[in-house]
CSV table of C-alpha atoms and ligand atoms in Angstrom, one decimal:
chain,number,residue,atom,x,y,z
A,288,MET,CA,60.4,-8.8,19.5
A,289,PHE,CA,58.1,-10.8,21.7
A,290,GLN,CA,57.1,-7.7,23.6
A,291,GLY,CA,56.4,-5.9,20.3
A,292,PHE,CA,54.3,-8.7,19.2
A,293,ALA,CA,52.3,-8.6,22.4
A,294,ARG,CA,51.7,-4.9,22.1
A,295,SER,CA,50.5,-5.1,18.5
A,296,TYR,CA,48.5,-8.2,19.4
A,297,SER,CA,46.6,-6.4,22.2
A,298,LEU,CA,46.0,-3.3,20.0
A,299,ARG,CA,44.6,-5.6,17.2
A,300,MET,CA,42.4,-7.3,19.8
A,301,ALA,CA,41.1,-3.9,21.0
A,302,VAL,CA,40.2,-2.9,17.3
A,303,ILE,CA,38.5,-6.3,16.8
A,304,SER,CA,36.4,-6.0,19.9
A,305,ALA,CA,35.4,-2.5,18.9
A,306,ILE,CA,34.3,-3.8,15.5
A,307,ALA,CA,32.5,-6.7,17.3
A,308,ILE,CA,30.6,-4.1,19.4
A,309,LEU,CA,29.8,-1.9,16.4
A,310,PHE,CA,28.7,-4.8,14.2
A,311,PRO,CA,27.7,-7.9,16.1
A,312,GLY,CA,27.6,-10.9,13.9
A,313,VAL,CA,30.5,-9.7,11.8
A,314,SER,CA,33.4,-12.1,11.9
A,315,VAL,CA,36.7,-10.9,13.1
A,316,GLY,CA,39.1,-9.3,10.6
A,317,GLN,CA,36.3,-8.6,8.0
A,318,GLN,CA,34.7,-5.3,7.1
A,319,PRO,CA,30.9,-5.4,7.5
A,320,THR,CA,29.2,-6.0,4.2
A,321,PRO,CA,26.9,-3.3,2.8
A,322,HIS,CA,23.9,-5.5,4.0
A,323,GLN,CA,25.3,-5.9,7.4
A,324,GLN,CA,25.9,-2.2,7.7
A,325,THR,CA,22.4,-1.3,6.5
A,326,LEU,CA,20.7,-3.9,8.8
A,327,GLN,CA,22.6,-2.6,11.7
A,328,LEU,CA,21.3,0.9,10.9
A,329,VAL,CA,17.8,-0.3,10.7
A,330,ASP,CA,18.1,-2.0,14.0
A,331,GLN,CA,19.4,1.2,15.7
A,332,HIS,CA,16.3,3.2,14.6
A,333,ALA,CA,13.8,0.4,15.0
A,334,ALA,CA,12.6,1.3,18.5
A,335,HIS,CA,12.1,4.9,17.4
A,336,PHE,CA,9.9,4.1,14.3
A,337,SER,CA,7.9,1.4,16.3
A,338,ALA,CA,6.9,4.2,18.6
A,339,THR,CA,6.1,6.4,15.6
A,340,SER,CA,3.9,3.6,14.2
A,341,ARG,CA,2.1,3.4,17.5
A,342,THR,CA,1.5,7.0,17.7
A,343,ILE,CA,0.0,7.1,14.1
A,344,TRP,CA,-2.1,4.1,15.0
A,345,GLU,CA,-3.6,6.2,18.0
A,346,TYR,CA,-4.2,9.2,15.6
A,347,ALA,CA,-6.1,6.9,13.1
A,348,GLU,CA,-6.8,9.8,10.6
A,349,LEU,CA,-8.9,9.1,7.5
A,350,GLY,CA,-7.6,9.8,4.0
A,351,PHE,CA,-6.7,13.4,3.3
A,352,GLN,CA,-7.2,14.2,6.9
A,353,GLU,CA,-3.9,12.7,8.1
A,354,GLU,CA,-2.5,16.1,9.4
A,355,LYS,CA,-0.9,14.7,12.5
A,356,SER,CA,0.4,11.5,11.0
A,357,SER,CA,2.0,13.3,8.0
A,358,ALA,CA,3.5,15.9,10.2
A,359,LEU,CA,5.0,13.3,12.6
A,360,LEU,CA,6.7,11.4,9.7
A,361,GLN,CA,7.9,14.7,8.1
A,362,ASN,CA,9.5,15.6,11.5
A,363,ASP,CA,11.2,12.2,11.8
A,364,LEU,CA,12.6,12.5,8.3
A,365,LYS,CA,13.6,16.1,8.6
A,366,ALA,CA,15.4,15.3,11.9
A,367,ALA,CA,17.3,12.5,10.0
A,368,GLY,CA,18.6,15.0,7.4
A,369,PHE,CA,16.0,14.8,4.6
A,370,ARG,CA,14.7,17.9,2.8
A,371,ILE,CA,10.9,18.1,3.0
A,372,GLN,CA,8.5,19.4,0.4
A,373,ALA,CA,5.2,19.5,2.2
A,374,SER,CA,1.6,19.6,0.7
A,375,VAL,CA,2.5,18.6,-2.8
A,376,ALA,CA,0.1,17.7,-5.7
A,377,ASP,CA,-2.8,19.8,-4.3
A,378,GLU,CA,-3.0,17.4,-1.4
A,379,PRO,CA,-2.4,19.0,2.0
A,380,THR,CA,-1.1,15.9,3.7
A,381,ALA,CA,1.2,14.6,0.8
A,382,PHE,CA,4.9,15.2,1.1
A,383,VAL,CA,8.3,14.3,-0.5
A,384,ALA,CA,11.4,13.8,1.7
A,385,THR,CA,14.7,13.9,-0.2
A,386,TYR,CA,18.3,13.1,0.6
A,387,GLY,CA,21.3,13.3,-1.7
A,388,GLN,CA,21.5,14.2,-5.4
A,389,GLY,CA,22.0,12.8,-8.8
A,390,SER,CA,21.5,9.3,-10.1
A,391,PRO,CA,20.2,6.7,-9.3
A,392,VAL,CA,17.0,8.0,-7.8
A,393,ILE,CA,15.4,5.5,-5.6
A,394,GLY,CA,11.9,6.1,-4.1
A,395,ILE,CA,10.2,4.4,-1.1
A,396,LEU,CA,6.3,4.8,-0.8
A,397,GLY,CA,4.7,5.4,2.5
A,398,GLU,CA,1.1,5.5,3.5
A,399,PHE,CA,-0.7,6.5,6.9
A,400,ASP,CA,-4.4,6.7,6.4
A,401,ALA,CA,-7.0,4.8,8.6
A,402,LEU,CA,-10.3,3.2,7.7
A,403,PRO,CA,-13.7,4.3,9.0
A,404,GLY,CA,-15.4,2.4,11.8
A,405,LEU,CA,-12.4,0.1,12.7
A,406,SER,CA,-11.4,1.7,15.9
A,407,GLN,CA,-9.9,-1.1,18.0
A,408,ALA,CA,-7.8,-1.4,21.1
A,409,ALA,CA,-4.6,-3.5,20.9
A,410,THR,CA,-6.5,-6.5,22.4
A,411,PRO,CA,-7.5,-10.0,21.0
A,412,ASP,CA,-11.2,-9.3,21.5
A,413,ARG,CA,-13.4,-6.7,19.7
A,414,SER,CA,-13.1,-3.5,21.8
A,415,PRO,CA,-13.2,-0.2,20.0
A,416,VAL,CA,-11.2,2.6,21.6
A,417,THR,CA,-14.0,4.9,20.4
A,418,ALA,CA,-17.2,3.5,19.0
A,419,ASN,CA,-17.5,4.0,15.2
A,420,ALA,CA,-14.3,6.0,15.0
A,421,PRO,CA,-11.6,5.2,12.4
A,422,GLY,CA,-8.9,2.6,13.0
A,423,HIS,CA,-5.8,1.2,11.3
A,424,GLY,CA,-7.4,-2.0,9.9
A,425,CYS,CA,-5.0,-1.9,6.8
A,426,GLY,CA,-1.9,-1.3,9.0
A,427,HIS,CA,-1.0,1.9,7.2
A,428,ASN,CA,0.4,3.2,10.5
A,429,LEU,CA,3.1,0.4,10.1
A,430,LEU,CA,3.4,1.0,6.3
A,431,GLY,CA,4.5,4.7,6.7
A,432,SER,CA,6.6,4.1,9.8
A,433,GLY,CA,8.3,1.0,8.3
A,434,SER,CA,9.1,2.8,5.0
A,435,ALA,CA,10.5,5.9,7.0
A,436,LEU,CA,12.6,3.5,9.0
A,437,ALA,CA,14.1,1.9,5.9
A,438,ALA,CA,14.6,5.4,4.4
A,439,VAL,CA,16.5,6.8,7.4
A,440,ALA,CA,18.8,3.7,7.7
A,441,LEU,CA,19.4,3.8,3.9
A,442,LYS,CA,20.3,7.5,4.1
A,443,GLU,CA,22.9,6.9,6.8
A,444,TYR,CA,24.3,4.0,4.8
A,445,ILE,CA,24.8,6.1,1.6
A,446,GLU,CA,26.0,9.0,3.6
A,447,ARG,CA,28.6,7.1,5.5
A,448,ASN,CA,29.9,5.3,2.4
A,449,HIS,CA,29.8,8.5,0.2
A,450,ILE,CA,27.5,6.8,-2.3
A,451,ALA,CA,26.1,9.1,-5.0
A,452,GLY,CA,22.4,9.2,-5.8
A,453,THR,CA,19.0,10.5,-4.5
A,454,LEU,CA,16.8,8.8,-2.0
A,455,ARG,CA,13.2,9.8,-1.6
A,456,PHE,CA,10.5,9.0,0.7
A,457,TYR,CA,7.0,9.6,-0.7
A,458,GLY,CA,4.4,10.5,2.0
A,459,ALA,CA,1.3,9.3,0.1
A,460,PRO,CA,-2.1,10.1,1.6
A,461,ALA,CA,-5.6,8.6,1.2
A,462,GLU,CA,-4.6,5.2,-0.3
A,463,GLU,CA,-8.0,3.9,0.9
A,464,GLY,CA,-10.2,5.3,-1.9
A,465,GLY,CA,-8.7,8.7,-2.4
A,466,GLN,CA,-6.0,7.6,-4.9
A,467,GLY,CA,-3.5,10.1,-3.5
A,468,LYS,CA,-0.5,8.7,-5.5
A,469,VAL,CA,-2.4,9.2,-8.9
A,470,TYR,CA,-2.3,13.0,-8.3
A,471,MET,CA,1.2,12.8,-7.1
A,472,LEU,CA,2.1,11.0,-10.4
A,473,ARG,CA,0.2,13.7,-12.3
A,474,ALA,CA,2.2,16.4,-10.6
A,475,GLY,CA,5.3,14.8,-12.0
A,476,LEU,CA,6.7,13.8,-8.6
A,477,PHE,CA,7.8,10.3,-9.8
A,478,ARG,CA,9.1,11.4,-13.2
A,479,ASP,CA,12.8,11.0,-12.5
A,480,VAL,CA,12.6,7.9,-10.2
A,481,ASP,CA,14.5,4.9,-11.4
A,482,VAL,CA,13.1,2.3,-9.0
A,483,MET,CA,10.2,2.5,-6.5
A,484,LEU,CA,10.2,0.2,-3.4
A,485,GLN,CA,7.1,-0.5,-1.4
A,486,TRP,CA,5.5,-2.8,1.1
A,487,HIS,CA,2.3,-3.7,2.7
A,488,PRO,CA,1.1,-5.3,6.0
A,489,ALA,CA,-0.2,-8.8,5.6
A,490,ALA,CA,-0.5,-12.1,7.4
A,491,ARG,CA,2.4,-13.8,5.7
A,492,ASN,CA,6.0,-12.8,4.5
A,493,GLY,CA,6.7,-12.6,0.8
A,494,VAL,CA,7.6,-10.6,-2.2
A,495,SER,CA,4.7,-9.0,-4.2
A,496,ASN,CA,5.7,-9.0,-7.8
A,497,GLY,CA,2.7,-7.4,-9.4
A,498,GLY,CA,-0.8,-8.5,-8.6
A,499,MET,CA,-3.7,-6.5,-7.1
A,500,LEU,CA,-6.8,-5.6,-9.2
A,501,ALA,CA,-7.3,-2.7,-11.5
A,502,ALA,CA,-10.5,-0.9,-10.3
A,503,TYR,CA,-13.1,1.4,-11.6
A,504,SER,CA,-15.7,3.1,-9.4
A,505,ALA,CA,-18.4,5.7,-10.0
A,506,GLN,CA,-21.7,6.9,-8.8
A,507,PHE,CA,-24.6,6.6,-11.3
A,508,VAL,CA,-27.2,9.2,-10.6
A,509,PHE,CA,-30.5,8.9,-12.3
A,510,HIS,CA,-32.8,11.8,-12.7
A,511,GLY,CA,-36.6,11.3,-13.4
A,512,VAL,CA,-39.8,13.0,-12.6
A,513,ALA,CA,-41.5,13.0,-9.1
A,514,ALA,CA,-45.2,12.3,-8.9
A,515,HIS,CA,-47.9,10.9,-6.5
A,516,ALA,CA,-47.2,7.2,-6.6
A,517,ALA,CA,-51.0,6.4,-6.2
A,518,MET,CA,-52.9,9.3,-7.6
A,519,ALA,CA,-50.7,10.0,-10.7
A,520,PRO,CA,-48.2,7.4,-11.2
A,521,GLU,CA,-48.4,7.9,-15.0
A,522,ARG,CA,-46.9,11.4,-14.6
A,523,GLY,CA,-43.8,10.0,-12.8
A,524,ARG,CA,-40.5,8.7,-14.2
A,525,SER,CA,-38.9,6.7,-11.6
A,526,ALA,CA,-35.2,7.1,-11.1
A,527,LEU,CA,-35.3,4.1,-8.7
A,528,ASP,CA,-36.7,1.9,-11.6
A,529,ALA,CA,-33.6,2.8,-13.5
A,530,VAL,CA,-31.3,2.0,-10.7
A,531,MET,CA,-32.9,-1.5,-10.3
A,532,LEU,CA,-32.8,-2.2,-14.0
A,533,MET,CA,-29.1,-1.2,-14.0
A,534,GLY,CA,-28.5,-3.7,-11.1
A,535,ASN,CA,-30.3,-6.5,-13.0
A,536,ALA,CA,-28.5,-5.8,-16.2
A,537,VAL,CA,-25.2,-5.9,-14.4
A,538,GLU,CA,-26.2,-9.3,-13.0
A,539,PHE,CA,-26.8,-10.5,-16.6
A,540,LEU,CA,-23.4,-9.0,-17.6
A,541,ARG,CA,-21.6,-11.2,-15.1
A,542,GLU,CA,-22.1,-14.2,-17.3
A,543,HIS,CA,-20.3,-12.5,-20.2
A,544,VAL,CA,-17.2,-11.1,-18.6
A,545,PRO,CA,-14.1,-13.0,-17.6
A,546,SER,CA,-14.9,-15.0,-14.5
A,547,ASN,CA,-12.3,-13.4,-12.4
A,548,THR,CA,-14.0,-9.9,-12.9
A,549,ARG,CA,-15.5,-8.5,-9.7
A,550,ILE,CA,-18.6,-6.2,-9.8
A,551,HIS,CA,-20.2,-4.9,-6.7
A,552,TYR,CA,-22.5,-2.1,-5.9
A,553,ILE,CA,-24.9,-0.4,-3.4
A,554,ILE,CA,-28.1,1.7,-3.8
A,555,SER,CA,-26.8,4.9,-2.2
A,556,ASN,CA,-30.1,6.7,-2.8
A,557,GLY,CA,-33.4,4.9,-3.3
A,558,GLY,CA,-35.8,7.7,-3.1
A,559,ALA,CA,-37.4,9.6,-0.2
A,560,ALA,CA,-40.7,7.8,0.5
A,561,PRO,CA,-42.7,4.9,-1.1
A,562,ASN,CA,-45.6,7.2,-1.9
A,563,ILE,CA,-43.4,9.5,-4.1
A,564,VAL,CA,-42.1,8.4,-7.4
A,565,PRO,CA,-38.3,9.1,-6.9
A,566,ASP,CA,-37.1,11.8,-9.1
A,567,THR,CA,-33.5,11.0,-8.1
A,568,ALA,CA,-31.8,7.6,-7.2
A,569,SER,CA,-28.2,6.4,-7.4
A,570,LEU,CA,-26.2,3.4,-7.5
A,571,ASP,CA,-22.5,3.3,-6.4
A,572,LEU,CA,-20.7,0.6,-8.4
A,573,MET,CA,-17.1,-0.8,-8.5
A,574,ALA,CA,-15.7,-3.1,-11.2
A,575,ARG,CA,-12.4,-4.9,-10.9
A,576,ASN,CA,-10.1,-7.2,-12.8
A,577,PHE,CA,-6.4,-8.1,-12.6
A,578,SER,CA,-5.9,-6.5,-15.9
A,579,LEU,CA,-6.5,-2.8,-16.5
A,580,THR,CA,-6.9,-3.5,-20.3
A,581,VAL,CA,-9.6,-6.1,-19.7
A,582,LEU,CA,-11.4,-3.9,-17.3
A,583,GLN,CA,-11.5,-0.9,-19.7
A,584,ASP,CA,-13.7,-3.0,-22.0
A,585,VAL,CA,-16.0,-4.2,-19.1
A,586,TRP,CA,-16.3,-0.6,-18.0
A,587,ALA,CA,-17.5,0.5,-21.4
A,588,ARG,CA,-20.3,-2.1,-21.2
A,589,ILE,CA,-21.4,-0.9,-17.7
A,590,LEU,CA,-21.6,2.7,-19.0
A,591,LYS,CA,-23.9,1.4,-21.9
A,592,ILE,CA,-26.1,-0.5,-19.3
A,593,SER,CA,-26.5,2.8,-17.5
A,594,GLN,CA,-27.6,4.5,-20.6
A,595,GLY,CA,-30.0,1.7,-21.4
A,596,ALA,CA,-31.6,1.7,-18.0
A,597,ALA,CA,-32.2,5.5,-18.4
A,598,MET,CA,-33.7,5.0,-21.8
A,599,MET,CA,-36.1,2.2,-20.6
A,600,THR,CA,-37.4,4.4,-17.8
A,601,GLY,CA,-37.5,7.9,-19.4
A,602,THR,CA,-34.8,9.1,-17.1
A,603,THR,CA,-31.4,10.5,-17.7
A,604,VAL,CA,-28.1,9.3,-16.1
A,605,GLU,CA,-25.1,11.2,-14.8
A,606,VAL,CA,-21.8,9.5,-14.0
A,607,ARG,CA,-20.2,11.1,-10.9
A,608,ASN,CA,-17.0,10.7,-9.0
A,609,LEU,CA,-15.3,8.4,-11.6
A,610,ASP,CA,-12.3,7.0,-9.7
A,611,GLY,CA,-10.0,4.0,-9.8
A,612,SER,CA,-6.5,2.6,-10.0
A,613,ALA,CA,-4.4,0.3,-12.1
A,614,ASN,CA,-3.1,-3.3,-11.3
A,615,ILE,CA,0.4,-3.5,-10.3
A,616,LEU,CA,2.9,-4.4,-13.0
A,617,PRO,CA,5.5,-7.1,-12.1
A,618,ASN,CA,9.2,-6.5,-12.4
A,619,ASP,CA,11.1,-9.9,-12.5
A,620,ALA,CA,14.6,-8.3,-12.4
A,621,LEU,CA,13.7,-6.6,-9.1
A,622,ALA,CA,11.7,-9.5,-7.7
A,623,LYS,CA,14.6,-11.9,-7.8
A,624,VAL,CA,16.7,-9.5,-5.8
A,625,ALA,CA,13.9,-8.7,-3.3
A,626,GLN,CA,13.3,-12.5,-2.8
A,627,ARG,CA,16.9,-13.1,-2.0
A,628,ASN,CA,17.0,-10.1,0.3
A,629,LEU,CA,13.8,-11.1,2.2
A,630,GLU,CA,15.2,-14.6,2.6
A,631,GLU,CA,18.3,-13.1,4.0
A,632,VAL,CA,16.3,-11.0,6.6
A,633,GLY,CA,14.0,-13.9,7.4
A,634,GLY,CA,10.8,-13.9,9.3
A,635,PHE,CA,10.3,-13.5,13.0
A,636,THR,CA,9.1,-15.5,16.0
A,637,TYR,CA,6.4,-14.7,18.6
A,638,THR,CA,7.2,-14.3,22.3
A,639,ALA,CA,5.1,-16.5,24.6
A,640,GLU,CA,2.9,-13.5,25.2
A,641,GLU,CA,2.5,-12.7,21.5
A,642,LYS,CA,1.6,-16.3,20.8
A,643,ARG,CA,-1.1,-16.3,23.4
A,644,PHE,CA,-2.4,-12.9,21.9
A,645,ALA,CA,-2.5,-14.5,18.3
A,646,GLU,CA,-4.1,-17.7,19.4
A,647,GLN,CA,-6.9,-15.8,21.2
A,648,LEU,CA,-7.4,-13.5,18.1
A,649,GLN,CA,-7.6,-16.5,15.8
A,650,LYS,CA,-10.4,-17.8,17.8
A,651,THR,CA,-12.6,-14.9,16.5
A,652,LEU,CA,-11.9,-15.9,12.8
A,653,PRO,CA,-14.5,-17.9,10.8
A,654,PRO,CA,-14.1,-21.7,11.0
A,655,GLY,CA,-11.0,-22.8,9.1
A,656,GLY,CA,-9.8,-19.2,8.8
A,657,ALA,CA,-6.8,-19.4,11.1
A,658,GLY,CA,-3.3,-19.8,9.6
A,659,LEU,CA,-0.4,-21.6,11.1
A,660,LEU,CA,1.2,-19.4,13.9
A,661,ASP,CA,4.8,-20.3,13.1
A,662,SER,CA,4.2,-19.2,9.4
A,663,THR,CA,5.6,-15.8,10.6
A,664,THR,CA,9.1,-17.4,10.7
A,665,THR,CA,9.1,-18.4,7.0
A,666,ILE,CA,9.3,-16.6,3.7
A,667,LEU,CA,6.8,-17.7,0.8
A,668,PRO,CA,8.6,-18.7,-2.4
A,669,LEU,CA,8.6,-16.2,-5.3
A,670,ARG,CA,5.7,-16.7,-7.7
A,671,LYS,CA,3.7,-14.9,-10.3
A,672,PRO,CA,0.4,-13.4,-9.1
A,673,ASP,CA,-2.5,-15.8,-9.8
A,674,PRO,CA,-5.2,-14.0,-11.7
A,675,ASN,CA,-7.9,-16.2,-10.1
A,676,GLU,CA,-6.9,-15.4,-6.6
A,677,PRO,CA,-9.0,-12.8,-4.7
A,678,ASP,CA,-7.2,-9.5,-4.2
A,679,ALA,CA,-7.8,-5.8,-3.4
A,680,SER,CA,-6.8,-2.7,-5.3
A,681,THR,CA,-4.3,0.0,-4.7
A,682,ASP,CA,-3.0,3.3,-6.2
A,683,VAL,CA,0.5,1.7,-6.0
A,684,GLY,CA,-0.7,0.1,-9.3
A,685,ASP,CA,-0.7,3.5,-11.1
A,686,VAL,CA,2.9,4.1,-9.8
A,687,SER,CA,4.0,0.7,-11.2
A,688,TRP,CA,2.8,1.6,-14.8
A,689,ASN,CA,5.2,4.5,-14.7
A,690,VAL,CA,8.2,3.5,-12.6
A,691,PRO,CA,9.7,-0.1,-12.1
A,692,THR,CA,8.3,-1.1,-8.8
A,693,ILE,CA,8.8,-3.9,-6.4
A,694,GLY,CA,7.2,-4.7,-3.0
A,695,PHE,CA,7.2,-6.8,0.1
A,696,TYR,CA,4.5,-8.0,2.4
A,697,THR,CA,5.1,-9.1,6.0
A,698,ALA,CA,3.2,-10.9,8.6
A,699,THR,CA,2.1,-7.8,10.8
A,700,PHE,CA,-1.4,-9.4,11.2
A,701,ALA,CA,-1.9,-12.8,12.9
A,702,PRO,CA,-1.9,-15.6,10.4
A,703,GLY,CA,-5.3,-16.0,8.8
A,704,VAL,CA,-6.3,-12.3,9.5
A,705,VAL,CA,-7.3,-10.3,6.5
A,706,PRO,CA,-6.9,-6.6,6.2
A,707,HIS,CA,-9.9,-4.1,6.8
A,708,THR,CA,-10.9,-5.9,10.0
A,709,TRP,CA,-10.6,-5.1,13.7
A,710,GLN,CA,-8.3,-8.1,14.1
A,711,ALA,CA,-5.9,-6.5,11.7
A,712,ALA,CA,-6.2,-3.1,13.5
A,713,ALA,CA,-5.5,-4.9,16.9
A,714,THR,CA,-2.0,-6.3,16.0
A,715,ALA,CA,-1.1,-3.0,13.9
A,716,GLY,CA,-1.0,-1.3,17.3
A,717,MET,CA,1.3,-3.8,19.2
A,718,SER,CA,4.6,-5.7,19.1
A,719,ILE,CA,3.4,-8.3,16.5
A,720,GLY,CA,2.7,-5.6,13.9
A,721,GLN,CA,5.9,-3.8,14.8
A,722,LYS,CA,8.1,-6.9,14.4
A,723,GLY,CA,6.5,-7.5,11.0
A,724,MET,CA,7.2,-3.9,10.1
A,725,ILE,CA,10.9,-4.2,11.0
A,726,VAL,CA,11.2,-7.2,8.7
A,727,ALA,CA,9.8,-5.1,5.9
A,728,ALA,CA,12.1,-2.2,6.8
A,729,ARG,CA,15.2,-4.4,6.8
A,730,ALA,CA,14.3,-5.9,3.4
A,731,LEU,CA,13.5,-2.6,1.8
A,732,ALA,CA,16.8,-1.0,3.2
A,733,ILE,CA,19.1,-3.8,1.9
A,734,THR,CA,17.2,-3.8,-1.5
A,735,GLY,CA,17.8,0.0,-1.6
A,736,ALA,CA,21.5,-0.6,-0.7
A,737,ASP,CA,21.8,-3.0,-3.7
A,738,LEU,CA,20.2,-0.5,-6.1
A,739,PHE,CA,22.5,2.3,-4.9
A,740,SER,CA,25.7,0.1,-5.3
A,741,ASN,CA,24.7,-1.8,-8.5
A,742,PRO,CA,23.9,0.2,-11.6
A,743,GLN,CA,23.3,-2.9,-13.6
A,744,LEU,CA,20.4,-3.8,-11.3
A,745,VAL,CA,18.8,-0.5,-12.1
A,746,LEU,CA,19.3,-1.0,-15.9
A,747,ASP,CA,17.9,-4.5,-15.6
A,748,ALA,CA,14.8,-3.2,-13.7
A,749,LYS,CA,14.2,-0.6,-16.4
A,750,SER,CA,14.6,-3.1,-19.3
A,751,ASP,CA,12.1,-5.5,-17.6
A,752,PHE,CA,9.8,-2.5,-17.1
A,753,ARG,CA,9.8,-1.8,-20.8
A,754,HIS,CA,9.2,-5.4,-21.5
A,755,GLN,CA,6.2,-5.5,-19.1
A,756,LEU,CA,4.6,-2.5,-20.8
A,757,GLU,CA,5.0,-3.8,-24.3
A,758,GLY,CA,1.7,-3.5,-26.3
A,759,ARG,CA,0.1,-1.7,-23.3
A,760,THR,CA,-0.4,2.0,-22.5
A,761,TYR,CA,-1.1,3.5,-19.2
A,762,GLU,CA,-4.2,5.5,-19.0
A,763,SER,CA,-5.5,6.6,-15.6
A,764,VAL,CA,-9.1,5.6,-14.8
A,765,ILE,CA,-9.5,9.2,-13.3
A,766,PRO,CA,-10.5,11.9,-15.8
A,767,ALA,CA,-7.7,14.2,-16.8
A,768,GLY,CA,-7.7,17.5,-14.9
A,769,GLN,CA,-9.7,16.2,-11.9
A,770,LYS,CA,-8.4,17.6,-8.7
A,771,PRO,CA,-7.9,15.3,-5.6
A,772,ARG,CA,-11.3,14.8,-4.0
A,773,LEU,CA,-10.3,15.9,-0.5
A,774,ASP,CA,-13.8,15.3,0.8
A,775,TYR,CA,-14.2,11.9,-0.8
A,776,ARG,CA,-15.3,10.3,2.5
A,777,LYS,CA,-18.3,12.5,2.6
A,778,ARG,CA,-20.5,11.3,-0.4
B,1016,LIG,ZN1,-6.7,-1.3,2.6
B,1017,LIG,ZN1,-3.6,-1.0,2.6
């Protein structure tokens, strides 16, 4: 009896220690929870996808030219057991990676395009790898790799536990101005998706429940009549005059739009020489507001201004390259779960070396610009987006008007650093960025696990989505039938 007890006891201890090795942190005698299993899987693949993020950071390919970055992520996902549909939506570098079948259909968005001129070594001082070359100043190398890390872990979790449903990773190109996702949307690639998960690199950790600005952009090209500017100015009709009048009128318009509207422009062509009345001149303009609906009205008035400027100068106006994106619709049902999950994951701490790096980097920020270094360890409380807070724009907005969407942001950049800077590109290529990326992947993966195992959560997300859309209709800023502008970087 005693011997028997001893034998079964030692056998039990062997099983327990095997569990402890497989799932550290799991208390003895308990099965690992779905979150513990999923987090363990993320950690197993974290080193691999950190390396992937570094390789994409080195490729630093601009929008619609991300051949190597897209191929690398496709290979990783294919190796993990996903089916790949490459070159979707008339976008050579867009792809969809799918695992499983049936309901629910859960999507994760990934991006991988770089920005022009932001080439930067992983150093805390300004040192381009190649002068004027592109760089990952928005951290999209981390975005694509972190989302792929979450997708691979989540796939293994649903596979091991025989959970029904479809998991998709969306390789979405050209977020920086190419609106890659809008064309994927139009191609019907998101049609059956129940919930979309996303994240973006940042300088703090939190849940992004809505926010970002709806945006319109276009080039206003004025056509006039060229003439000798001294000998026969009366024969000329100046396209540059029209551009300047349009700029002035836009300044007057500022007084009569909601004060959180942003309008910004450049003169992209001001003529050839001062002694020739310019027969062609152009103004590239963007307008933004947190509400797509408000912005539609502002944009209609900007179009009238362009016609007025043409009329005053005897020129004609042509609106080219009309482009833009919607604001992100919030989803309160998903936000609550996302917040809980990010708090469960927690932030991260710097090593002594990372701390030195961040401190040195912060010295290059404008006075008062540096944030608290230990803010990377904390999660910001859940809050509604503030319409008066400055923000950027993204084609994730268009997705969110069509699929219930929730996102995270994590501290991949040193506190105080803003995206689209060399400082952001620097940490996107080293361990600080990778640690932030892993936090995002962990939060995405466990939120995905919740959606796969809790049908009520998917229903709640859908009902909140319908509520958010009430009284509003989605209309893309981009004209119907327009093909992706694959050469949008060459204006
Ligand atoms: Zn960006
Ligand atoms: Zn970005």
